[in-house]
Coordinates of C-alpha atoms and ligand atoms in Angstrom, one line a residue:
X1 CA 49.4 116.7 84.3
X2 CA 46.6 114.2 84.3
X3 CA 47.1 110.5 83.7
X4 CA 45.7 109.1 80.4
X5 CA 45.2 105.4 81.4
X6 CA 45.5 104.4 77.7
X7 CA 44.8 100.8 76.6
X8 CA 48.2 99.3 76.0
X9 CA 47.6 95.5 75.8
X10 CA 44.4 93.8 74.7
X11 CA 45.3 90.2 73.8
X12 CA 43.4 88.3 76.5
X13 CA 39.7 88.8 76.1
X14 CA 37.5 85.9 77.2
X15 CA 35.3 84.5 74.4
X16 CA 31.6 85.4 74.3
X17 CA 30.3 82.0 75.2
X18 CA 32.5 81.8 78.3
X19 CA 31.6 85.3 79.4
X20 CA 27.9 84.5 79.0
X21 CA 28.4 81.5 81.2
X22 CA 30.2 83.6 83.9
X23 CA 27.6 86.3 83.9
X24 CA 24.9 83.8 84.6
X25 CA 26.4 82.9 87.9
X26 CA 29.3 85.3 88.8
X27 CA 29.2 84.9 92.6
X28 CA 30.6 88.0 94.3
X29 CA 33.5 88.7 92.1
X30 CA 34.6 85.1 91.6
X31 CA 35.9 86.2 88.2
X32 CA 37.9 89.2 87.1
X33 CA 37.4 91.0 83.9
X34 CA 39.8 91.2 80.9
X35 CA 41.7 94.3 81.9
X36 CA 43.1 96.3 84.8
X37 CA 44.3 99.8 85.3
X38 CA 47.8 100.5 86.6
X39 CA 49.9 103.5 87.6
X40 CA 53.2 103.9 89.5
X41 CA 54.2 106.6 92.0
X42 CA 57.8 107.3 93.0
X43 CA 59.1 109.8 95.4
X44 CA 61.2 111.4 92.7
X45 CA 58.8 111.4 89.8
X46 CA 55.3 111.4 91.3
X47 CA 52.6 109.5 89.4
X48 CA 53.7 108.1 86.0
X49 CA 53.3 105.0 83.8
X50 CA 49.4 104.9 83.7
X51 CA 47.9 102.3 81.5
X52 CA 45.1 99.8 81.0
X53 CA 46.4 96.4 80.2
X54 CA 45.5 92.7 80.2
X55 CA 44.5 91.4 83.7
X56 CA 47.5 89.5 84.8
X57 CA 49.4 88.2 87.8
X58 CA 51.9 90.6 89.4
X59 CA 55.5 89.7 89.9
X60 CA 56.9 90.9 93.1
X61 CA 59.9 90.0 95.1
X62 CA 59.2 88.4 98.5
X63 CA 60.8 91.4 100.2
X64 CA 58.1 93.8 98.9
X65 CA 57.1 96.1 101.7
X66 CA 53.3 95.5 101.5
X67 CA 53.7 91.8 102.4
X68 CA 55.3 92.7 105.7
X69 CA 53.8 95.9 107.1
X70 CA 50.5 96.1 105.2
X71 CA 50.8 99.7 103.9
X72 CA 47.8 99.4 101.7
X73 CA 44.4 101.0 101.0
X74 CA 41.4 100.2 98.8
X75 CA 38.0 101.2 97.5
X76 CA 34.9 99.4 96.6
X77 CA 32.4 100.7 94.1
X78 CA 29.9 99.4 91.6
X79 CA 28.9 99.9 87.9
X80 CA 25.2 99.5 87.2
X81 CA 23.6 98.6 83.9
X82 CA 20.2 100.2 83.3
X83 CA 17.5 98.6 81.3
X84 CA 18.3 100.7 78.2
X85 CA 21.8 99.2 78.2
X86 CA 23.6 102.3 79.4
X87 CA 26.1 101.9 82.3
X88 CA 26.7 104.2 85.3
X89 CA 28.8 104.7 88.4
X90 CA 27.3 105.9 91.6
X91 CA 28.9 108.9 93.3
X92 CA 32.4 107.9 92.2
X93 CA 33.9 111.3 93.3
X94 CA 33.0 110.3 96.9
X95 CA 35.2 107.2 96.5
X96 CA 38.0 109.3 95.0
X97 CA 37.9 111.6 98.0
X98 CA 37.8 108.8 100.5
X99 CA 40.7 107.1 98.8
X100 CA 42.8 110.1 99.4
X101 CA 41.7 110.4 103.0
X102 CA 42.7 106.8 103.4
X103 CA 46.0 107.5 101.6
X104 CA 46.8 110.4 104.0
X105 CA 46.1 108.2 107.1
X106 CA 48.3 105.4 105.8
X107 CA 51.1 107.8 104.6
X108 CA 50.6 106.9 101.0
X109 CA 50.6 109.4 98.2
X110 CA 47.4 111.1 97.2
X111 CA 46.1 110.3 93.7
X112 CA 44.4 113.3 92.0
X113 CA 40.6 112.8 92.0
X114 CA 40.6 113.3 88.3
X115 CA 43.0 110.5 87.7
X116 CA 41.1 108.1 90.0
X117 CA 37.9 108.9 88.0
X118 CA 39.7 108.4 84.7
X119 CA 40.9 105.0 85.8
X120 CA 37.6 103.7 86.9
X121 CA 35.7 105.2 84.0
X122 CA 38.2 103.8 81.4
X123 CA 38.3 100.3 82.9
X124 CA 34.5 100.1 83.1
X125 CA 34.2 101.3 79.5
X126 CA 36.8 98.9 78.1
X127 CA 35.3 96.0 80.1
X128 CA 31.7 97.0 79.6
X129 CA 30.8 93.5 78.3
X130 CA 31.4 92.3 81.8
X131 CA 28.7 94.6 83.3
X132 CA 25.8 92.2 83.9
X133 CA 22.2 93.1 83.2
X134 CA 20.4 90.7 85.6
X135 CA 18.3 91.7 88.6
X136 CA 20.5 93.3 91.3
X137 CA 23.6 92.4 89.4
X138 CA 26.5 94.8 88.9
X139 CA 30.2 95.0 88.0
X140 CA 32.3 95.6 91.2
X141 CA 35.4 97.8 91.0
X142 CA 38.3 97.5 93.3
X143 CA 40.8 100.4 93.2
X144 CA 43.8 99.8 95.5
X145 CA 47.3 101.1 96.3
X146 CA 50.2 99.5 98.1
X147 CA 53.8 100.0 99.1
X148 CA 55.9 98.4 96.3
X149 CA 59.5 99.0 97.5
X150 CA 61.7 96.0 98.1
X151 CA 63.0 96.6 101.7
X152 CA 62.3 95.5 105.2
X153 CA 62.8 98.8 107.0
X154 CA 59.7 100.1 108.7
X155 CA 59.3 103.3 106.8
X156 CA 56.8 104.7 104.3
X157 CA 57.1 103.6 100.7
X158 CA 59.1 105.6 98.1
X159 CA 57.5 103.4 95.4
X160 CA 53.8 102.8 95.2
X161 CA 51.5 100.9 92.8
X162 CA 47.9 101.9 92.1
X163 CA 45.7 99.3 90.4
X164 CA 42.0 98.9 89.5
X165 CA 40.6 95.5 89.0
X166 CA 36.9 94.5 88.7
X167 CA 34.5 91.7 88.1
X168 CA 30.8 90.9 87.9
X169 CA 28.9 90.6 91.2
X170 CA 25.7 89.0 92.3
X171 CA 24.1 90.4 95.5
X172 CA 26.6 90.1 98.3
X173 CA 24.3 88.5 100.9
X174 CA 21.9 86.0 99.5
X175 CA 19.0 88.0 97.9
X176 CA 19.7 91.1 100.0
X177 CA 16.2 90.9 101.5
X178 CA 16.5 88.0 103.9
X179 CA 17.2 89.3 107.4
X180 CA 20.6 88.2 108.7
X181 CA 21.7 87.5 112.3
X182 CA 24.5 89.8 113.7
X183 CA 27.0 89.0 116.4
X184 CA 27.7 92.0 118.7
X185 CA 31.3 91.4 119.9
X186 CA 32.6 92.9 123.1
X187 CA 35.7 90.7 122.9
X188 CA 37.4 92.2 119.9
X189 CA 37.8 95.7 118.5
X190 CA 38.1 96.7 114.9
X191 CA 39.9 99.9 115.6
X192 CA 40.5 102.4 118.4
X193 CA 40.7 106.1 119.1
X194 CA 43.1 107.7 116.7
X195 CA 43.5 104.4 114.9
X196 CA 42.8 103.5 111.3
X197 CA 39.0 102.9 111.5
X198 CA 38.1 105.8 109.2
X199 CA 40.6 104.5 106.5
X200 CA 39.7 101.7 104.1
X201 CA 42.9 99.7 104.7
X202 CA 43.3 95.9 104.5
X203 CA 44.6 95.7 108.1
X204 CA 41.2 96.7 109.5
X205 CA 39.6 93.7 107.7
X206 CA 42.4 91.3 108.7
X207 CA 41.9 92.3 112.3
X208 CA 38.2 91.7 112.2
X209 CA 38.3 88.2 110.8
X210 CA 38.6 86.5 114.2
X211 CA 35.5 88.3 115.4
X212 CA 33.7 87.2 112.2
X213 CA 34.7 83.7 113.0
X214 CA 33.4 84.1 116.6
X215 CA 30.1 85.3 115.0
X216 CA 30.0 82.5 112.5
X217 CA 30.4 80.0 115.4
X218 CA 27.1 81.5 116.7
X219 CA 25.4 81.3 113.4
X220 CA 25.8 85.0 112.5
X221 CA 26.9 86.2 109.1
X222 CA 28.3 89.6 110.2
X223 CA 29.8 91.2 113.3
X224 CA 28.8 94.5 114.9
X225 CA 31.7 96.2 116.8
X226 CA 31.5 98.4 119.9
X227 CA 34.1 101.1 120.9
X228 CA 37.5 99.7 121.8
X229 CA 37.9 101.8 125.0
X230 CA 34.7 100.8 126.9
X231 CA 32.8 98.4 124.7
X232 CA 29.7 100.5 125.4
X233 CA 29.0 102.3 122.1
X234 CA 27.8 100.7 118.9
X235 CA 30.1 101.5 116.0
X236 CA 29.7 99.5 112.8
X237 CA 30.1 96.2 111.1
X238 CA 33.3 94.8 109.6
X239 CA 32.4 96.3 106.3
X240 CA 29.1 98.0 106.6
X241 CA 27.6 100.9 108.6
X242 CA 24.7 100.3 111.1
X243 CA 21.3 102.0 111.4
X244 CA 18.2 101.5 113.5
X245 CA 14.6 102.8 113.0
X246 CA 12.4 103.6 116.0
X247 CA 8.7 103.3 116.5
X248 CA 8.2 107.0 115.8
X249 CA 10.2 106.7 112.5
X250 CA 13.5 108.1 113.6
X251 CA 16.6 106.8 111.9
X252 CA 19.5 106.6 114.4
X253 CA 23.1 105.9 113.4
X254 CA 26.3 106.7 115.3
X255 CA 28.5 109.6 114.1
X256 CA 31.5 108.8 112.0
X257 CA 34.1 110.5 114.3
X258 CA 37.3 108.7 113.5
X259 CA 36.7 105.1 114.4
X260 CA 33.8 104.5 111.9
X261 CA 34.2 104.5 108.2
X262 CA 32.3 107.1 106.3
X263 CA 30.2 104.9 104.1
X264 CA 28.8 106.4 100.9
X265 CA 25.8 104.2 101.2
X266 CA 25.3 105.6 104.7
X267 CA 25.5 109.1 103.5
X268 CA 23.1 108.4 100.6
X269 CA 20.6 106.9 103.0
X270 CA 20.8 109.8 105.4
X271 CA 20.1 112.1 102.5
X272 CA 17.1 110.0 101.2
X273 CA 15.6 109.4 104.7
X274 CA 13.8 112.8 105.3
X275 CA 12.0 112.5 101.9
X276 CA 10.7 109.2 103.0
X277 CA 9.2 110.5 106.2
X278 CA 12.0 109.6 108.5
X279 CA 13.7 111.9 111.0
X280 CA 17.5 111.5 111.0
X281 CA 19.3 111.4 114.4
X282 CA 23.0 111.0 114.1
X283 CA 24.1 110.3 117.7
X284 CA 25.9 107.7 119.9
X285 CA 23.9 104.6 120.5
X286 CA 25.0 102.3 123.4
X287 CA 24.7 98.5 123.1
X288 CA 22.6 98.7 126.3
X289 CA 20.1 101.1 124.7
X290 CA 20.0 99.1 121.5
X291 CA 19.2 95.8 123.2
X292 CA 16.6 97.2 125.7
X293 CA 14.8 99.3 123.1
X294 CA 14.7 96.5 120.6
X295 CA 13.2 94.2 123.3
X296 CA 10.5 96.7 124.4
X297 CA 9.6 97.6 120.8
X298 CA 10.9 101.2 120.8
X299 CA 13.5 100.2 118.2
X300 CA 11.6 98.4 115.4
X301 CA 14.1 97.8 112.7
X302 CA 17.8 97.6 112.2
X303 CA 19.9 97.3 109.0
X304 CA 23.5 97.3 107.8
X305 CA 24.5 99.3 104.7
X306 CA 27.4 99.4 102.3
X307 CA 28.1 99.2 98.5
X308 CA 28.4 95.4 98.3
X309 CA 25.0 94.6 99.7
X310 CA 23.2 98.0 99.6
X311 CA 20.9 97.6 102.6
X312 CA 20.8 94.4 104.6
X313 CA 17.9 93.9 107.0
X314 CA 18.9 92.5 110.4
X315 CA 16.7 89.8 112.0
X316 CA 18.4 89.3 115.4
X317 CA 21.3 90.6 117.4
X318 CA 23.3 88.0 119.4
X319 CA 25.8 88.7 122.1
X320 CA 27.6 87.0 125.0
X321 CA 27.0 88.1 128.6
X322 CA 28.6 86.2 131.5
X323 CA 29.4 83.4 129.2
X324 CA 25.8 83.1 128.1
X325 CA 24.6 83.8 124.6
X326 CA 21.7 86.3 124.6
X327 CA 19.4 86.9 121.6
X328 CA 17.6 90.1 120.8
X329 CA 15.1 89.8 117.9
X330 CA 14.2 93.0 116.1
X331 CA 10.4 93.5 116.2
X332 CA 10.2 94.1 112.4
X333 CA 13.2 92.3 110.7
X334 CA 12.3 93.6 107.2
X335 CA 10.2 96.5 108.2
X336 CA 8.7 99.2 106.1
X337 CA 11.5 101.8 106.7
X338 CA 14.2 99.3 105.7
X339 CA 12.4 98.3 102.6
X340 CA 11.5 101.8 101.6
X341 CA 15.1 103.1 102.0
X342 CA 16.5 100.1 100.2
X343 CA 14.2 100.5 97.2
X344 CA 14.7 104.2 97.0
X345 CA 18.5 103.7 96.9
X346 CA 18.7 100.7 94.5
X347 CA 16.0 102.2 92.2
X348 CA 18.3 105.2 91.7
X349 CA 21.3 103.0 91.1
X350 CA 19.6 100.8 88.5
X351 CA 17.9 103.7 86.8
X352 CA 14.3 102.8 87.9
X353 CA 13.8 106.1 89.7
X354 CA 14.8 109.7 88.8
X355 CA 18.3 110.7 90.0
X356 CA 17.2 113.9 91.7
X357 CA 20.5 114.2 93.6
X358 CA 22.7 113.9 90.5
X359 CA 24.5 110.9 92.0
X360 CA 24.9 108.9 88.7
X361 CA 27.9 109.3 86.5
X362 CA 27.6 107.9 82.9
X363 CA 30.2 105.4 81.7
X364 CA 28.5 104.5 78.5
X365 CA 25.3 105.7 76.7
X366 CA 22.6 103.3 75.7
X367 CA 23.2 101.9 72.2
Ligands
PLP1 C1 33.5 100.1 102.8 C2 33.0 100.1 104.2 C3 31.7 100.6 104.6 C4 30.7 100.9 103.6 O1 31.1 102.0 102.8 P1 30.3 102.2 101.4 O2 31.0 103.4 100.8 O3 28.9 102.5 101.7 O4 30.5 101.0 100.6 C5 31.4 100.6 105.9 N1 32.3 100.2 106.9 C6 33.5 99.7 106.6 C7 34.4 99.3 107.7 C8 33.9 99.7 105.2 O5 35.1 99.2 104.9

């Protein structure tokens, strides 16, 4: 039986003046919208108790399992408002499937795809006033699930909460077009062979924060990780996938074989690339090859991609070798391929280009 996610409480809407003020300068989800979706899973009853209700603080005893062992997964997706006022999700079924792959890896219960989709559609529809219409602005949705038993034994949850919250978002990294510097760490790993790298779980992010600090100490806004076993192979950033473009217009990105998260933006870009004159080559790329080919001009462009920032051009790669910081500038920090791919993607998302792949899912028609 599918979950209805009916609206059960609606007594807390922000006033129009305040909302207009928030939407002018929302940051990246500095504010949350009026409602949230909620469902509960128990070992004996399965999924029950679905609802949309006022956004509110949760009350949980300190002994709640998630606080101690981090059995938790999440998703990140956006709702886009087109110029005719209609609002749309981008490939939400991909998020639903990935949520379940993450659930399986973290030994959490799967949520039927249909229920995931109902929850994000209903919340976006109910809080549609929160979907901004400004340039590159969106409403960011955060579905998540966590162990909600009260016990300290190390065992999988028999009671789980699923929630969806959301809020308006300006572009994640400045204007999204200014090239950023990236710290390539060989000191820390995000994940390892047979680890949780392919799952969207909080622990992966918590474990990456120290590397991010190391990067920030060197003026870098993001960190690029190499494989844990040998620190030879380029994997991905803390929350974005990584691609380069060569002089002969080949787009290279490492394969997502267990340690790298299967980004929906990455998948979309690999699908769009051939139509834009790029050859796609999914293959392992060593840090050594990356640095030497960027230096001799064979690799021309590099970018990071993910839902939050779409496509982020990379200006320079920094790394440490024998206690010295080396800098590798990309020959074309915001090159033609990066720009063309970015535009092709965001133009579909914001309804400025035809959705030939059928990636958009309508939340609300134009009025
Ligand atoms: C979410 C995420 C991505 C990007 O995935 P999208 O579906 O494109 O947003 C890439 N890497 C990691 C580690 C992530 O958590």
